[in-house]
């Protein structure tokens, strides 16, 4: 089946089959913003050149959300009021994708004006991939699309590899996914005592599954995942940011800064960089530094003191734009300096006074 690029109306997909022009209209109820607009578009579709062909409706929610009978009933009533009866005499199948609806409930939800037309044409399936029973074969990519689709049908942006400001931001000023992860650790403080916390990778399949949930902003499922999976997503999203949380220039300067530099001078360097960083970067740094400091409190149990945590997380915050041999040689120095940052993050963020002189002048040592 080929999926046509006709996503103008949130909640309505028009899909054609490879074996002909047999139309299929998929209605994603939780995505519908304006039912009248959807009815108008549907009317236009039904009055096209294939006006005498039969067609199929598929009614569903995104795969992760249950579809309730009241939602189906509301939609059918709206369509009954806005689309001529003769258009529905051509319908071949009305397929509802839900594991929360019974056949009789679906039949009872049909408006009385359509009952003779639709009663024998209504079908229930539990999952999207069961549509093939009705000769509607969705590819896995199309099923994934229906699971993750957003309200405006914009081309999907991969979860990994964005700029930090491109993620939905919560009221706390940090990305929503980060808030969800931090709250996860607050609820499960025992995970932070686990030996090797943040060093063990989780299942790749589970990681992909959690990323898909984050992609559709479904953060409530996070408790269903193993802590190693959560930490894998946590680290990977930071390491793969389009631009690291700290500017590329900061890594280049830190790797050339001697390891025995005075604490005062190093703190001054960090303070200058914080002054120039976007607010979301500063708040993200503070929240994660607080978490790491808390994890280090359990060093006797998890064997992850600030030094070991800095080895794991320094690359998540600091990296070169173009890696070369000197980056590997300077990695230990950067880890040392990042360790100091974590220990003193509150100092940097209490009062930031940007100095508009060039950073290079300010940081000359």
PDB file of C-alpha atoms in Angstrom, residues 59 68-78 80 94 96 101-115 118-119 122:
ATOM      1  CA  UNK A  59     -11.256   4.728  12.643  1.00  0.00           C
ATOM      2  CA  UNK A  68     -13.340   4.631  23.382  1.00  0.00           C
ATOM      3  CA  UNK A  69     -16.834   4.148  22.004  1.00  0.00           C
ATOM      4  CA  UNK A  70     -17.959   7.673  22.958  1.00  0.00           C
ATOM      5  CA  UNK A  71     -15.291   9.118  20.629  1.00  0.00           C
ATOM      6  CA  UNK A  72     -16.537   6.981  17.752  1.00  0.00           C
ATOM      7  CA  UNK A  73     -20.156   7.931  18.427  1.00  0.00           C
ATOM      8  CA  UNK A  74     -19.367  11.655  18.484  1.00  0.00           C
ATOM      9  CA  UNK A  75     -17.520  11.423  15.186  1.00  0.00           C
ATOM     10  CA  UNK A  76     -20.258   9.417  13.453  1.00  0.00           C
ATOM     11  CA  UNK A  77     -22.917  11.889  14.617  1.00  0.00           C
ATOM     12  CA  UNK A  78     -20.884  14.796  13.232  1.00  0.00           C
ATOM     13  CA  UNK A  80     -24.175  12.214   9.761  1.00  0.00           C
ATOM     14  CA  UNK A  94     -16.222   0.619   8.460  1.00  0.00           C
ATOM     15  CA  UNK A  96     -12.736   0.357  14.098  1.00  0.00           C
ATOM     16  CA  UNK A 101     -14.972  -1.588  22.184  1.00  0.00           C
ATOM     17  CA  UNK A 102     -17.419  -4.473  21.701  1.00  0.00           C
ATOM     18  CA  UNK A 103     -19.174  -5.226  18.417  1.00  0.00           C
ATOM     19  CA  UNK A 104     -22.630  -4.416  19.780  1.00  0.00           C
ATOM     20  CA  UNK A 105     -21.384  -1.106  21.192  1.00  0.00           C
ATOM     21  CA  UNK A 106     -20.110  -0.177  17.752  1.00  0.00           C
ATOM     22  CA  UNK A 107     -23.423  -1.073  16.133  1.00  0.00           C
ATOM     23  CA  UNK A 108     -25.343   0.945  18.747  1.00  0.00           C
ATOM     24  CA  UNK A 109     -23.118   3.967  18.042  1.00  0.00           C
ATOM     25  CA  UNK A 110     -24.288   4.192  14.408  1.00  0.00           C
ATOM     26  CA  UNK A 111     -26.743   7.097  13.877  1.00  0.00           C
ATOM     27  CA  UNK A 112     -30.243   5.812  13.187  1.00  0.00           C
ATOM     28  CA  UNK A 113     -30.262   7.378   9.694  1.00  0.00           C
ATOM     29  CA  UNK A 114     -27.335   5.124   8.724  1.00  0.00           C
ATOM     30  CA  UNK A 115     -28.178   1.966  10.628  1.00  0.00           C
ATOM     31  CA  UNK A 118     -23.689   0.401   8.059  1.00  0.00           C
ATOM     32  CA  UNK A 119     -24.809  -2.244  10.552  1.00  0.00           C
ATOM     33  CA  UNK A 122     -18.876  -2.602  10.652  1.00  0.00           C
TER      34      UNK A 122
END
